[in-house]
Every structure is written in C-alpha cells, then in structure tokens.
PDB file of C-alpha atoms in Angstrom:
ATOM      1  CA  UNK A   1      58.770  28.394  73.620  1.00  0.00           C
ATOM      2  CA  UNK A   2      61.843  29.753  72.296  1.00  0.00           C
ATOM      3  CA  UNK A   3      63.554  28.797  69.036  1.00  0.00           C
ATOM      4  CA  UNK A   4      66.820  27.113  69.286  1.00  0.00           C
ATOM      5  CA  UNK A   5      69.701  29.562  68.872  1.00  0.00           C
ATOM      6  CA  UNK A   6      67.607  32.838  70.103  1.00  0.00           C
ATOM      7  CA  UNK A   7      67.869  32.365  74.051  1.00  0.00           C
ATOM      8  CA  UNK A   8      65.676  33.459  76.365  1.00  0.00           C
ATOM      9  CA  UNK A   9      67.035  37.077  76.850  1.00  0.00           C
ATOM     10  CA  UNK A  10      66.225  39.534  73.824  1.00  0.00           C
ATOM     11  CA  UNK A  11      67.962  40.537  71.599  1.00  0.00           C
ATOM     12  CA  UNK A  12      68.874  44.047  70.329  1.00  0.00           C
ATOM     13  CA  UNK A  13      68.605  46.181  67.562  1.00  0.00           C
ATOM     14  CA  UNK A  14      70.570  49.232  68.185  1.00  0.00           C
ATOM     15  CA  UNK A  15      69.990  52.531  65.952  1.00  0.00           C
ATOM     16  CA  UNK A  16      72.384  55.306  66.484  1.00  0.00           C
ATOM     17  CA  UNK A  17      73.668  58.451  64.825  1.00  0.00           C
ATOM     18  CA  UNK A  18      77.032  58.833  62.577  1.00  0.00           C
ATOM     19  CA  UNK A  19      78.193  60.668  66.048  1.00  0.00           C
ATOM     20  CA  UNK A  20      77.601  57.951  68.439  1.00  0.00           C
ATOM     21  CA  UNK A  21      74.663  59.120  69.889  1.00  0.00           C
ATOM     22  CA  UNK A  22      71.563  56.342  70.525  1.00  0.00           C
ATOM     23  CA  UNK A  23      68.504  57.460  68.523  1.00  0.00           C
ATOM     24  CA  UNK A  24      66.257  53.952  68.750  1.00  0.00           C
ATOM     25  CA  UNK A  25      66.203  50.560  69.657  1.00  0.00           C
ATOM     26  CA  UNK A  26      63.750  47.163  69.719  1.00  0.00           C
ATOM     27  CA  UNK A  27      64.080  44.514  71.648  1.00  0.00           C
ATOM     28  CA  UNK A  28      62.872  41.169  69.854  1.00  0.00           C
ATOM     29  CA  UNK A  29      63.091  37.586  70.627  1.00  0.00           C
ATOM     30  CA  UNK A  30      61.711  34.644  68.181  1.00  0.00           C
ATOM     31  CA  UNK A  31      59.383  32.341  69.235  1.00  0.00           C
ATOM     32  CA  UNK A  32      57.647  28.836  68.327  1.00  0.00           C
ATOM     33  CA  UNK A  33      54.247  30.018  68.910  1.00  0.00           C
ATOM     34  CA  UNK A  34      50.978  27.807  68.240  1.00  0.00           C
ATOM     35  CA  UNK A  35      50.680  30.459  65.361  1.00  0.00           C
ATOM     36  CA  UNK A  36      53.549  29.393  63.823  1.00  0.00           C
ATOM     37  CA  UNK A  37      57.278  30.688  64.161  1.00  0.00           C
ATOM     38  CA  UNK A  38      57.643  34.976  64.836  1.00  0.00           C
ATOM     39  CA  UNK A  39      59.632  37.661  65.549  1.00  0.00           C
ATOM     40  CA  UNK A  40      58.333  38.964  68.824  1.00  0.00           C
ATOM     41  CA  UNK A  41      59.256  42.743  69.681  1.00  0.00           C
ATOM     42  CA  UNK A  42      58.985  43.025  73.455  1.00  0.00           C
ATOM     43  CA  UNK A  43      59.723  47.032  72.855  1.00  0.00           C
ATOM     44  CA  UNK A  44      60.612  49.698  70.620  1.00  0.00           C
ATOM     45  CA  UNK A  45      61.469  52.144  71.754  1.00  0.00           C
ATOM     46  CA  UNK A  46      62.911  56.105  70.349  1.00  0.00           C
ATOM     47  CA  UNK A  47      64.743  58.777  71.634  1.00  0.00           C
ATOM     48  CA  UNK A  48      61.528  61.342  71.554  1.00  0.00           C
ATOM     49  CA  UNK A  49      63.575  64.682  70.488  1.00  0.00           C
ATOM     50  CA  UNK A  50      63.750  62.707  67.338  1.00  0.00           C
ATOM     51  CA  UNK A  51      60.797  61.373  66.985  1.00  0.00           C
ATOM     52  CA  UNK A  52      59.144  62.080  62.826  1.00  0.00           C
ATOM     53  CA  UNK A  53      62.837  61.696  61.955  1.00  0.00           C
ATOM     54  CA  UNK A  54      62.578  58.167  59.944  1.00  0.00           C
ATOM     55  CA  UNK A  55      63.614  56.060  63.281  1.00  0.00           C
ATOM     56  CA  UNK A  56      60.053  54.442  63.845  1.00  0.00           C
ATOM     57  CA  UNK A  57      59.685  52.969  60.386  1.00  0.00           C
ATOM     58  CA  UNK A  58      63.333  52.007  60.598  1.00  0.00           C
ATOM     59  CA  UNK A  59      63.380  49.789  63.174  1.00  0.00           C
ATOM     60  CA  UNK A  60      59.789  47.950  62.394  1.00  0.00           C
ATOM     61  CA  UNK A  61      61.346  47.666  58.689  1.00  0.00           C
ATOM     62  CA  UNK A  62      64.652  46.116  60.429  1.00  0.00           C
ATOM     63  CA  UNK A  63      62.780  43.430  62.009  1.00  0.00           C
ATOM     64  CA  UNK A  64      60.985  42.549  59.700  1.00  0.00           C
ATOM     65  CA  UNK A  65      63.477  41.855  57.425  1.00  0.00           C
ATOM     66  CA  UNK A  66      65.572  39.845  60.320  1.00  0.00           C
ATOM     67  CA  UNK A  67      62.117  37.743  60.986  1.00  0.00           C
ATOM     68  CA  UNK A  68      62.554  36.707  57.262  1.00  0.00           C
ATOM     69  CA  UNK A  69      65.889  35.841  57.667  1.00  0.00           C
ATOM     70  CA  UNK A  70      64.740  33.603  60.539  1.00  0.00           C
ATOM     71  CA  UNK A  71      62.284  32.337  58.580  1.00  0.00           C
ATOM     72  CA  UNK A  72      59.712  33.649  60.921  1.00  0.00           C
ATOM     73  CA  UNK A  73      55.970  33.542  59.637  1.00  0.00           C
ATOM     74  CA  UNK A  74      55.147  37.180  60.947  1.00  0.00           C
ATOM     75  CA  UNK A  75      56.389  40.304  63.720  1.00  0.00           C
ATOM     76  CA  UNK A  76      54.442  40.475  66.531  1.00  0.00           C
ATOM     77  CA  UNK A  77      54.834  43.047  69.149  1.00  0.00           C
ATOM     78  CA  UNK A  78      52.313  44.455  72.335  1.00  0.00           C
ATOM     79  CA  UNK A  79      50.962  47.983  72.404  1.00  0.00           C
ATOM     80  CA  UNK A  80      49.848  49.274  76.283  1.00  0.00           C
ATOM     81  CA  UNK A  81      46.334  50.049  75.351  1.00  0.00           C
ATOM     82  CA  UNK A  82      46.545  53.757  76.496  1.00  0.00           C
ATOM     83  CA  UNK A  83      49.196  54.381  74.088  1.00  0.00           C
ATOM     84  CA  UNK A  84      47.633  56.590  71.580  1.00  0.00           C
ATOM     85  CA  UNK A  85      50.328  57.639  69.910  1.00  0.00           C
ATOM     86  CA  UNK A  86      51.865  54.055  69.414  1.00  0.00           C
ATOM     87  CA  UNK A  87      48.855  52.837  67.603  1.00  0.00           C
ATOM     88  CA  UNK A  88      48.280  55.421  65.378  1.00  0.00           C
ATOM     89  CA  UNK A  89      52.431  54.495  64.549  1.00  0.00           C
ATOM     90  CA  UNK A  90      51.136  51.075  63.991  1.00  0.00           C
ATOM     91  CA  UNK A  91      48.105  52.035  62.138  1.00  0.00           C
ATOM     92  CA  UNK A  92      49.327  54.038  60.016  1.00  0.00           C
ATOM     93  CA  UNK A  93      51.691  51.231  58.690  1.00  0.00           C
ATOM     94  CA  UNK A  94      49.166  49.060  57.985  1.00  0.00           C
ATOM     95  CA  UNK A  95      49.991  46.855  61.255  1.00  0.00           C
ATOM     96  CA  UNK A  96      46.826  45.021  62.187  1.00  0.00           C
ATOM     97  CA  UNK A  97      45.067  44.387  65.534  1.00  0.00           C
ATOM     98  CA  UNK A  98      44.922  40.603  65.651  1.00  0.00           C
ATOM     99  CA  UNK A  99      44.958  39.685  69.348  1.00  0.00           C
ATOM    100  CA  UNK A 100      44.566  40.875  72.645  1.00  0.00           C
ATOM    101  CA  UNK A 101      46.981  40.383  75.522  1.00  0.00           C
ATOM    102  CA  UNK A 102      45.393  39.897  78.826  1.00  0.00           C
ATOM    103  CA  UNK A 103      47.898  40.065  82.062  1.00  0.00           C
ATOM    104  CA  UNK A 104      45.900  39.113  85.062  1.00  0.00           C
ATOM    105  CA  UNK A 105      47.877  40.584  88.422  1.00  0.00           C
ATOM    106  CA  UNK A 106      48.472  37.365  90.399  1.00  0.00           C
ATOM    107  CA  UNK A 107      51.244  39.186  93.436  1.00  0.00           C
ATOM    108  CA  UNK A 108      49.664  38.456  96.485  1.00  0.00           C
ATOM    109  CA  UNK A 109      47.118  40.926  98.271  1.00  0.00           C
ATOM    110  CA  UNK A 110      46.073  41.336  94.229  1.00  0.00           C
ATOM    111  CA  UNK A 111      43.206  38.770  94.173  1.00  0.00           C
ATOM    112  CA  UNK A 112      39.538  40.036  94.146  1.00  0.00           C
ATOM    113  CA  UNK A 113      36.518  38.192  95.463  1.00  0.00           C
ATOM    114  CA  UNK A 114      35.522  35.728  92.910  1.00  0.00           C
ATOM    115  CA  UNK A 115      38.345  35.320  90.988  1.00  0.00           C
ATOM    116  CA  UNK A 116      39.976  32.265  90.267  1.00  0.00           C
ATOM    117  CA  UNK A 117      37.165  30.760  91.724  1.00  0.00           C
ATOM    118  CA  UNK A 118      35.018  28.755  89.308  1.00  0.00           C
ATOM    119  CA  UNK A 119      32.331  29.916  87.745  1.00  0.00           C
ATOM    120  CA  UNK A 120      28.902  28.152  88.713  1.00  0.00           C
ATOM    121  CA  UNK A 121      25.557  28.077  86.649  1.00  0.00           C
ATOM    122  CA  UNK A 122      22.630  28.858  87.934  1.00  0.00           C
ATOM    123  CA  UNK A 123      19.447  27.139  85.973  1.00  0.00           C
ATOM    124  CA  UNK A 124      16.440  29.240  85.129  1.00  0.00           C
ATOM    125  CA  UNK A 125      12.917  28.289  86.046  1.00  0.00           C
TER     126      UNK A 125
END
C-alpha cells in the first residue's frame, strides 16, 4: 500500500556535483507495510568512477533522514543476492539482513512441473 501523498511512482533523490554533473541517485517510495510505515529504496544507485568518494553513505544518510521526516518507522531497500559489493556497502554500515525477497517468475512458458500445484502428504507406515 502506498501512503497518501507519496504516489505510486518513486521518488528521487538526485546527488550531483557543483558542475552539474550526476554523481548518485536513490529511488524511494514510502509505504504502509504490515511492519509498520517505511521508506522503501527501490535503488541506489552511483556513478562508479566515483565510487569511495562519500556518495554511498550520502544518499543512505539522505533517506534516512527524509523517512524521519515522514515519520517512517525504518529504510528498507533490496540487495540482488550476487551483489557482493553492495552488501559489504550495507554491512559495513551496520544495515541488517532482516528479510528475504522471493520473486517467483510467473511469464508464461516460466512454470515448472509441480509448481503451483499443491503440495500433497504422503503418510508413513
């Protein structure tokens, strides 16, 4: 569910350099969740060239302090679970693992034998 006043699209946070030039960015949307109001951050995302530069911890920082302003409970965001490098980001600032995000392919031609199908017990004698 989203809150009233966010929308459905995300919205923006937008880091760029005295010059002009775009160095980072996260998208974020807030969200009623059955865990209470949050700041979701659907990416974040930096320019790599300038990656160790203080651009990663800005933009985490950022929403977190707009999630208070919403009155938001916590950030939440995804990590791809091949993405090394983003979780030792995340680990190192103190971000915990607190839920896993399954994302079953349901396009047709997708479906394997069995699934969706229920599950039936078979008694042992």
């Amino acid at each position: 569910m989203v809150c009233p006043g966010s929308g459905p699209v995300p919205a923006y946070i937008n880091l760029f350099t005295g010059q002009g030039c775009w160095v980072g960015m996260a998208a974020r949307r807030t969200l009623a969740a059955s865990r209470g109001r949050v700041l979701f951050v659907d990416d974040l995302v930096t320019d790599p060239a300038l990656r160790s530069g203080g651009v990663g911890s800005w933009l985490p920082a950022e929403s977190a302090r707009r999630a208070a302003l919403a009155g938001c409970a916590r950030v939440e965001l995804d990590s791809g679970v091949v993405d090394q490098g983003a979780h030792r980001f995340h680990y190192a600032r103190r971000m915990p693992v607190v839920a896993f995000h399954f994302s079953p392919d349901v396009s047709s031609g997708h479906r394997r034998a069995g699934e969706g199908e229920p599950r039936r017990r078979t008694s042992r004698h």
